[in-house]
């Protein structure tokens, strides 16, 4: 098959949701349709159970499962689908955010009982930063959920995106009869059955069809009323608006009962974007560009001290990746080849010979890679747009064994290169502050520093709540900040100036007193411009 056809064939996406909305269940149903698994229940949830929050070894074990399911590739109707898994646990949210930089679109699952939840909002903010096309699946229609119109209002308001329902439910919970496809004028009849594959479908002239009313009475009349409202309120669906991230088509169903899932999948392969061009320091690189390029968006360490290798996950962006061919590691300016590049599926790991734009491959690594690294075929550009987000919890790293300070230094640099946490420094690196989105990472860091690097440490709590990257043109622009807030000023690993705020109040005060400086809550790797002398 030609390279162009290989690209046309691929759809690389992620399913995202607040924990418990049904991401794992929907993933599994997709895999069933794709023939990648044979029975429901075959894919282990990588969901980190609430009971395990204090047991990080258990969490790492479960993260081990998540490596195996990092990328699930299957074929459906001649389309090759790369489904990237995202950890559900809030403490690993940064991992999820970064994975979103490697996809071309997302399916967002919302629980119809709970509506838009906290994690949904954060995930969507990341999608909105990059105008990632979104399809929304409102799940659990078999339960007594909220009124659909109300849910759609909430989605538009909280997620800052326009929606357009492509189907509409007939009843909800106990009165749930099925989902009416507004474009095909067909009704998929609901049955509670976890193993079913095909929906029973009835076709009608339109929503006013007498047959529909005689079959469903009141519920059909309510459907007419709702659809009239939908047609009056929401913009018409176009693939262009969806692909530019302006408009999100909405589907209703029940993942557990495999209801509405096939319709979702079929629409997805019809409208979801093929691998897209990507921004680099040398301008946009198209997937059709003949030379290979790609970037690392995730690194997974092997916790077994006997196997210190790591797996770097690379998204192929252009050209063709080949096993055992030398590629340029741009940051290190070094040629590297890979003997065992791997693809992962459920518990299977396969060595691959080649990969095309849209594919994600696992590269065994002994410490060469950092999040955001670019590989090319003898070119020096780097991919942009792999963001770091402001952490929420900050602690000072304190060595408890002065003889091991070198090991501690090396260990914390490597662990933060993996993206486990962010490292900020003060006083020429002597004071180290670790920022994370969850408590769990501190346990993991402490364990790994002790076991892998032989460096014992402790953490001292700090009362910062937010980090923001400060950009300025002239050094005088931040004179005031340095004078009053020197203790809050740190550097990130790339030397960028970062302001750590104890409260919204201190942040707002700093912003208003330093009007020429810009305060940003995300920073993109490979685009650092600011150097700050301590
Ligand atoms: P997540 O990955 O987004 O965290 O969610 P997951 O798929 O694990 O689903 C969370 C819970 O919601 C599961 O129940 C799952 O069975 C249930 N669920 C998913 N889709 C539907 C649906 O359409 N209708 C209903 N009623 N429930 C649904 P659980 O009890 O937490 O787990 P399990 O014991 O069923 O695995």
XYZ file of C-alpha atoms and ligand atoms in Angstrom:
570
model
C 0.000 0.000 0.000
C 1.346 3.461 -0.812
C 2.336 5.788 2.009
C -0.503 8.178 1.159
C -3.000 5.323 1.508
C -1.437 4.278 4.796
C -1.978 7.816 6.106
C -5.551 8.053 4.754
C -6.342 4.806 6.517
C -5.349 5.915 9.998
C -7.364 7.536 12.771
C -5.487 8.224 15.984
C -7.608 9.285 18.922
C -8.247 8.995 22.653
C -11.356 8.415 24.706
C -11.464 10.804 27.637
C -13.790 11.136 30.581
C -14.081 11.891 34.236
C -13.385 8.611 36.108
C -16.396 6.260 36.114
C -18.233 7.874 33.197
C -17.602 4.744 31.109
C -14.326 5.203 29.198
C -13.089 1.649 29.844
C -16.452 0.146 28.962
C -16.657 2.077 25.714
C -13.047 1.206 24.821
C -13.840 -2.435 25.302
C -16.915 -2.247 23.071
C -14.842 -0.609 20.324
C -12.291 -3.401 20.593
C -15.077 -5.977 20.332
C -16.290 -4.350 17.122
C -12.743 -4.213 15.813
C -12.268 -7.912 16.536
C -9.262 -7.099 18.736
C -10.882 -8.954 21.631
C -13.545 -11.646 21.521
C -15.514 -11.248 24.744
C -16.483 -8.396 27.016
C -14.266 -8.226 30.099
C -11.093 -9.158 28.222
C -9.442 -5.788 28.675
C -8.436 -5.107 32.219
C -9.372 -1.719 33.433
C -6.320 0.409 34.041
C -8.448 2.381 36.368
C -6.763 2.908 39.668
C -9.259 1.928 42.278
C -9.993 4.345 45.060
C -8.983 1.823 47.709
C -5.468 1.754 46.283
C -4.700 5.424 46.708
C -2.250 4.852 49.535
C -0.644 1.820 47.939
C 1.465 3.151 45.140
C 3.079 -0.212 44.339
C -0.394 -1.416 43.495
C -0.814 1.685 41.406
C 2.417 1.008 39.574
C 1.258 -2.546 38.964
C -1.879 -1.155 37.461
C 0.143 1.338 35.472
C 2.013 -1.699 34.158
C -1.295 -2.859 32.752
C -1.734 0.555 31.282
C 1.559 0.219 29.369
C 0.166 -2.848 27.715
C -2.922 -0.951 26.731
C -1.173 2.313 25.931
C -2.061 2.052 22.285
C -4.778 -0.234 21.055
C -4.748 -0.737 17.330
C -7.585 -2.374 15.444
C -9.184 -2.323 12.042
C -12.794 -1.499 11.364
C -14.322 -1.206 7.891
C -10.878 -0.918 6.322
C -9.797 1.869 8.703
C -6.840 1.413 11.027
C -7.726 2.845 14.397
C -5.063 3.755 16.956
C -6.797 4.274 20.274
C -4.487 5.852 22.861
C -5.305 5.038 26.435
C -5.312 7.751 29.060
C -5.026 7.119 32.788
C -8.267 7.858 34.573
C -6.755 8.672 37.943
C -6.588 12.390 38.647
C -3.051 12.165 39.986
C -1.848 11.075 36.568
C -3.701 13.824 34.758
C -0.510 15.280 33.285
C 0.107 11.993 31.543
C -3.331 12.278 30.011
C -2.801 15.885 28.980
C 0.383 14.948 27.167
C -1.244 11.989 25.468
C -3.770 14.425 24.057
C -0.945 16.103 22.147
C -0.359 12.849 20.268
C -3.921 12.316 19.007
C -5.807 13.834 16.097
C -9.226 13.762 17.769
C -11.035 12.651 20.928
C -14.277 11.064 22.020
C -15.491 12.558 25.275
C -17.724 10.370 27.450
C -20.178 12.057 29.796
C -22.301 10.290 32.392
C -25.905 11.438 31.833
C -26.574 11.329 35.570
C -23.586 13.423 36.589
C -23.166 15.745 33.614
C -19.955 17.724 33.186
C -17.545 16.880 36.006
C -14.312 18.510 37.143
C -11.923 16.285 35.217
C -14.005 16.645 32.053
C -13.511 20.391 32.188
C -9.752 20.135 32.572
C -9.389 17.618 29.778
C -11.458 19.734 27.458
C -9.361 22.801 28.217
C -6.393 20.884 26.854
C -8.336 19.901 23.737
C -9.442 23.482 23.229
C -5.838 24.711 23.375
C -5.132 22.711 20.251
C -8.605 22.832 18.611
C -8.761 19.054 18.767
C -11.972 17.770 17.153
C -14.323 16.274 19.745
C -17.241 13.845 19.508
C -19.379 13.635 22.644
C -20.980 10.404 23.823
C -23.589 10.823 26.551
C -23.522 7.506 28.367
C -25.664 5.464 30.788
C -29.011 6.359 29.221
C -30.404 3.255 30.924
C -30.151 5.187 34.195
C -32.336 8.004 35.426
C -30.223 10.796 34.033
C -30.690 14.493 33.554
C -32.855 16.058 30.860
C -30.831 15.964 27.580
C -31.368 19.639 26.703
C -30.102 20.631 30.130
C -27.028 18.446 29.693
C -26.257 20.010 26.326
C -26.575 23.505 27.806
C -24.182 22.557 30.545
C -21.690 21.111 28.045
C -21.750 24.260 25.932
C -21.358 26.502 28.895
C -18.752 24.631 30.913
C -16.708 23.185 28.063
C -16.807 26.241 25.873
C -17.746 24.357 22.706
C -20.816 24.367 20.465
C -22.676 21.083 20.256
C -24.939 19.486 17.685
C -26.885 16.331 18.582
C -26.910 13.814 15.730
C -29.267 11.521 17.581
C -31.864 11.994 20.289
C -33.028 9.676 23.065
C -36.605 8.456 23.397
C -37.151 8.586 27.120
C -34.456 8.040 29.731
C -33.841 5.564 32.549
C -36.872 3.343 33.085
C -38.721 4.895 30.139
C -35.693 4.682 27.807
C -36.872 3.190 24.523
C -34.017 3.899 22.184
C -32.150 6.519 20.218
C -33.533 8.288 17.157
C -31.004 9.076 14.435
C -31.905 12.573 13.267
C -30.193 12.216 9.905
C -31.346 8.774 8.857
C -34.751 8.952 10.572
C -34.138 5.599 12.136
C -34.753 4.404 15.651
C -32.407 1.978 17.396
C -34.451 0.055 19.928
C -32.920 -0.317 23.341
C -32.534 -3.680 25.066
C -30.507 -4.193 28.198
C -27.978 -6.781 27.084
C -24.251 -6.567 27.650
C -23.210 -9.041 24.966
C -25.292 -7.835 22.048
C -23.557 -6.560 18.938
C -26.228 -5.206 16.575
C -28.936 -2.718 17.446
C -32.484 -3.463 16.243
C -33.276 -0.598 13.940
C -36.638 0.690 12.689
C -36.885 3.243 9.884
C -39.454 6.051 9.730
C -40.438 8.806 7.309
C -39.663 11.430 9.918
C -40.347 12.141 13.594
C -44.027 12.812 12.745
C -44.514 9.343 11.262
C -47.865 7.958 12.559
C -46.269 4.573 13.083
C -43.763 6.084 15.520
C -46.548 7.783 17.490
C -48.712 4.692 17.596
C -45.771 2.605 18.849
C -44.490 4.987 21.513
C -47.386 7.360 22.318
C -46.416 10.120 24.752
C -42.682 9.415 24.400
C -42.883 9.931 20.642
C -44.719 13.232 21.129
C -42.001 14.348 23.548
C -39.429 13.391 20.903
C -41.178 15.676 18.388
C -41.153 18.516 20.852
C -37.465 18.003 21.725
C -36.330 17.668 18.118
C -38.164 20.848 17.114
C -36.229 22.590 19.855
C -32.947 21.012 18.757
C -33.468 22.068 15.133
C -34.273 25.599 16.224
C -31.413 26.034 18.666
C -28.346 24.194 17.373
C -26.256 24.910 14.286
C -26.271 22.397 11.476
C -23.557 19.835 11.587
C -20.698 20.107 9.123
C -17.574 17.995 9.025
C -15.471 21.155 8.585
C -16.786 22.758 11.767
C -16.209 19.521 13.651
C -12.697 19.070 12.292
C -11.727 22.621 13.190
C -12.786 21.984 16.781
C -15.684 24.460 16.634
C -18.612 22.075 16.869
C -18.938 18.779 18.691
C -21.467 16.223 17.415
C -23.309 14.496 20.247
C -24.487 10.875 20.517
C -26.527 9.191 23.219
C -26.256 5.566 24.329
C -25.262 3.019 26.891
C -21.748 1.626 26.619
C -22.473 -1.161 29.082
C -25.352 -2.408 26.950
C -23.397 -1.807 23.754
C -26.159 0.502 22.727
C -25.458 3.366 20.335
C -21.809 2.329 20.225
C -21.775 0.976 16.679
C -23.419 4.136 15.404
C -20.793 6.179 17.241
C -17.935 4.127 15.811
C -19.287 4.301 12.275
C -19.724 8.046 12.426
C -16.284 8.340 13.956
C -14.558 6.581 11.052
C -16.551 8.680 8.570
C -15.779 12.083 10.055
C -12.689 11.841 12.286
C -9.570 13.479 10.855
C -6.719 11.506 9.328
C -3.249 12.308 10.733
C -2.822 16.056 10.651
C 0.087 18.360 10.021
C 2.015 19.422 13.093
C 3.816 22.513 14.184
C 7.593 22.430 14.484
C 10.322 24.975 15.010
C 10.719 24.918 11.194
C 7.023 25.451 10.423
C 4.268 22.926 9.746
C 5.258 19.375 8.868
C 2.717 17.425 6.853
C 2.278 13.675 7.369
C 2.945 13.376 3.626
C 6.432 14.820 4.024
C 8.731 12.110 2.734
C 11.224 12.039 5.615
C 10.443 10.427 8.933
C 9.811 12.551 12.026
C 8.085 12.021 15.349
C 8.054 13.083 19.005
C 8.060 11.453 22.420
C 4.982 12.246 24.504
C 5.179 9.654 27.242
C 7.893 7.709 29.037
C 7.177 4.679 31.137
C 9.809 3.396 33.505
C 10.238 -0.197 34.438
C 9.948 -0.404 38.193
C 11.876 -3.647 38.404
C 15.384 -2.567 39.546
C 16.883 -5.443 37.526
C 15.544 -3.935 34.339
C 16.329 -0.267 34.365
C 15.073 0.275 30.844
C 12.249 2.588 30.019
C 9.806 2.752 27.170
C 9.463 6.018 25.308
C 6.238 6.362 23.350
C 6.716 8.121 20.059
C 4.049 9.456 17.753
C 5.060 9.165 14.095
C 4.267 12.481 12.373
C 5.725 12.175 8.887
C 7.486 9.757 6.555
C 8.014 6.131 7.423
C 9.722 4.798 10.539
C 11.861 1.707 9.964
C 13.416 -0.711 12.406
C 17.232 -0.631 12.621
C 17.581 2.569 10.647
C 19.549 5.491 12.113
C 17.533 8.558 13.100
C 18.592 11.893 14.529
C 17.839 12.582 18.169
C 17.627 16.338 17.711
C 18.195 17.515 21.278
C 21.258 15.321 21.740
C 22.364 15.797 18.140
C 23.072 12.083 17.945
C 22.181 9.259 15.554
C 20.256 6.414 17.176
C 18.737 3.219 15.786
C 16.137 0.974 17.343
C 16.416 -2.796 17.174
C 13.132 -3.579 18.887
C 10.523 -0.893 18.303
C 7.255 -2.247 19.656
C 3.542 -1.982 19.276
C 1.338 -2.854 22.237
C -2.041 -4.474 22.331
C -3.710 -5.889 25.400
C -1.034 -8.183 26.828
C 0.755 -8.618 23.484
C 3.853 -6.742 22.566
C 5.086 -7.054 18.998
C 8.266 -5.894 17.365
C 7.334 -3.817 14.365
C 9.309 -3.357 11.147
C 7.781 -0.062 10.097
C 5.283 2.570 11.194
C 3.430 5.396 9.466
C 2.122 8.814 10.459
C -0.551 8.441 13.117
C 1.069 5.345 14.617
C 2.472 5.252 18.125
C 5.461 3.051 18.810
C 7.285 2.073 21.975
C 11.068 2.575 21.918
C 13.290 0.916 24.515
C 15.383 3.572 26.120
C 18.256 3.624 28.555
C 17.930 7.282 29.459
C 18.240 9.129 26.155
C 14.743 10.492 26.024
C 12.835 13.298 27.686
C 9.212 14.162 27.153
C 8.976 16.309 24.044
C 12.081 14.953 22.277
C 12.031 14.874 18.485
C 13.456 12.212 16.164
C 14.061 13.060 12.508
C 15.865 11.827 9.444
C 18.929 14.068 9.600
C 17.003 17.266 10.254
C 17.225 19.655 13.148
C 13.659 20.856 13.737
C 11.709 20.043 16.879
C 8.007 19.526 17.397
C 6.197 22.179 19.384
C 3.182 21.903 21.524
C 3.973 19.380 24.243
C 2.831 21.358 27.207
C 3.663 21.398 30.887
C 0.774 22.482 33.027
C 0.873 24.243 36.324
C 1.250 21.706 39.150
C -1.074 21.988 42.124
C 0.989 20.574 44.978
C 4.517 21.719 45.815
C 7.118 20.294 48.173
C 10.764 20.919 48.767
C 13.000 17.917 48.168
C 15.326 17.372 51.099
C 18.203 14.919 51.034
C 18.457 12.822 54.179
C 21.879 11.488 53.257
C 24.380 14.221 52.346
C 26.773 11.578 50.941
C 24.237 10.789 48.245
C 23.507 14.246 46.910
C 24.895 13.412 43.451
C 22.632 10.399 43.142
C 19.695 12.479 44.309
C 20.452 15.135 41.715
C 20.723 12.570 38.911
C 17.653 10.671 40.058
C 15.363 13.652 40.331
C 16.470 14.958 36.934
C 15.754 11.618 35.284
C 12.418 11.111 36.997
C 11.261 14.567 36.030
C 12.472 13.957 32.447
C 9.985 11.101 32.417
C 7.275 13.605 33.244
C 6.531 12.144 36.684
C 6.632 15.602 38.252
C 8.091 19.022 37.573
C 11.325 20.257 39.061
C 11.858 23.891 39.980
C 15.062 25.245 41.452
C 16.318 28.252 43.373
C 19.772 29.452 44.376
C 21.623 27.911 41.455
C 19.856 24.621 41.834
C 20.627 24.147 45.515
C 16.994 24.342 46.563
C 14.782 21.874 44.716
C 11.015 22.178 44.615
C 8.887 19.406 43.186
C 5.484 20.219 41.735
C 2.859 17.588 40.944
C -0.855 17.307 40.255
C -1.350 14.557 42.824
C -0.067 13.324 46.180
C 0.758 9.920 44.755
C 3.719 11.131 42.777
C 5.602 12.015 45.958
C 5.370 8.415 47.154
C 6.502 7.167 43.770
C 9.428 9.628 43.659
C 10.587 8.754 47.156
C 10.381 5.040 46.465
C 12.197 5.267 43.165
C 14.931 7.598 44.420
C 15.664 5.165 47.231
C 15.409 1.966 45.220
C 16.840 2.965 41.888
C 19.340 5.645 42.849
C 20.134 4.783 46.455
C 19.247 8.350 47.496
C 17.116 8.743 50.595
C 14.966 11.847 50.753
C 12.086 13.607 52.416
C 9.649 16.259 51.381
C 8.923 19.526 53.138
C 5.423 20.860 52.441
C 5.171 24.259 50.786
C 2.055 26.360 50.621
C 2.134 27.253 46.924
C -0.917 26.452 44.860
C 0.093 27.406 41.358
C 3.091 27.868 39.096
C 3.072 30.359 36.281
C 5.669 30.968 33.670
C 6.673 34.604 33.417
C 7.587 36.078 30.056
C 9.100 39.507 29.648
C 10.933 41.564 27.076
C 13.235 43.698 29.201
C 14.767 42.693 32.535
C 13.256 45.852 34.111
C 9.789 44.453 33.414
C 10.186 42.114 36.362
C 12.204 44.321 38.709
C 9.249 44.749 41.008
C 8.592 41.008 41.057
C 12.206 40.256 41.943
C 12.264 42.931 44.615
C 9.121 41.955 46.512
C 8.704 38.322 45.592
C 12.216 36.924 45.256
C 11.327 33.954 47.444
C 8.537 32.990 45.039
C 10.730 33.054 41.947
C 12.209 29.813 40.695
C 13.503 28.342 37.457
C 12.081 25.357 35.650
C 14.398 22.731 34.210
C 14.841 24.674 31.016
C 15.848 27.855 32.796
C 12.500 29.595 32.352
C 11.380 32.001 35.011
C 8.477 30.707 37.074
C 6.443 32.464 39.737
C 5.022 30.256 42.488
C 1.882 31.699 44.028
C 0.495 30.964 47.484
C -2.994 32.101 46.558
C -5.055 33.655 43.813
C -4.594 36.900 45.689
C -0.779 36.872 45.516
C -1.002 35.883 41.878
C -3.349 38.711 40.981
C -1.246 41.168 42.955
C 1.915 40.039 41.156
C 0.182 40.370 37.813
C -1.111 43.849 38.470
C 2.200 45.107 39.900
C 4.171 43.799 36.930
C 1.953 44.797 34.035
C 4.629 44.414 31.387
C 5.299 40.780 32.236
C 3.071 37.998 30.944
C 1.977 35.231 33.293
C 1.070 31.908 31.667
C -0.159 28.676 33.211
C 1.207 26.307 30.589
C 4.539 26.173 28.850
C 5.348 24.256 25.714
C 8.489 22.174 25.561
C 10.990 23.178 22.892
C 9.788 26.746 22.775
C 11.594 28.218 25.746
C 12.850 31.680 25.125
C 13.589 33.134 28.501
C 16.724 32.758 30.546
C 16.814 33.947 34.114
C 19.963 34.541 36.066
C 19.552 33.563 39.699
P -14.115 4.773 33.465
O -13.203 3.931 32.643
O -14.560 6.022 32.767
O -13.624 5.053 34.832
O -15.491 3.971 33.652
P -15.856 2.433 33.469
O -15.978 2.081 32.037
O -14.967 1.595 34.325
O -17.325 2.461 34.050
C -17.620 2.876 35.371
C -18.835 2.130 35.876
O -19.951 2.520 35.079
C -18.715 0.619 35.748
O -19.425 0.056 36.827
C -19.463 0.318 34.468
O -19.965 -0.996 34.412
C -20.566 1.357 34.532
N -21.130 1.684 33.220
C -20.485 1.970 32.060
N -21.372 2.218 31.065
C -22.611 2.107 31.602
C -23.939 2.227 31.079
O -24.158 2.492 29.906
N -24.948 2.047 31.959
C -24.743 1.746 33.272
N -25.821 1.585 34.056
N -23.517 1.604 33.801
C -22.464 1.779 32.975
P -18.706 -0.456 38.143
O -19.752 -1.046 38.978
O -17.871 0.638 38.727
O -17.677 -1.496 37.613
P -17.924 -2.974 37.103
O -17.959 -3.766 38.304
O -19.222 -2.980 36.331
O -16.741 -3.199 36.218
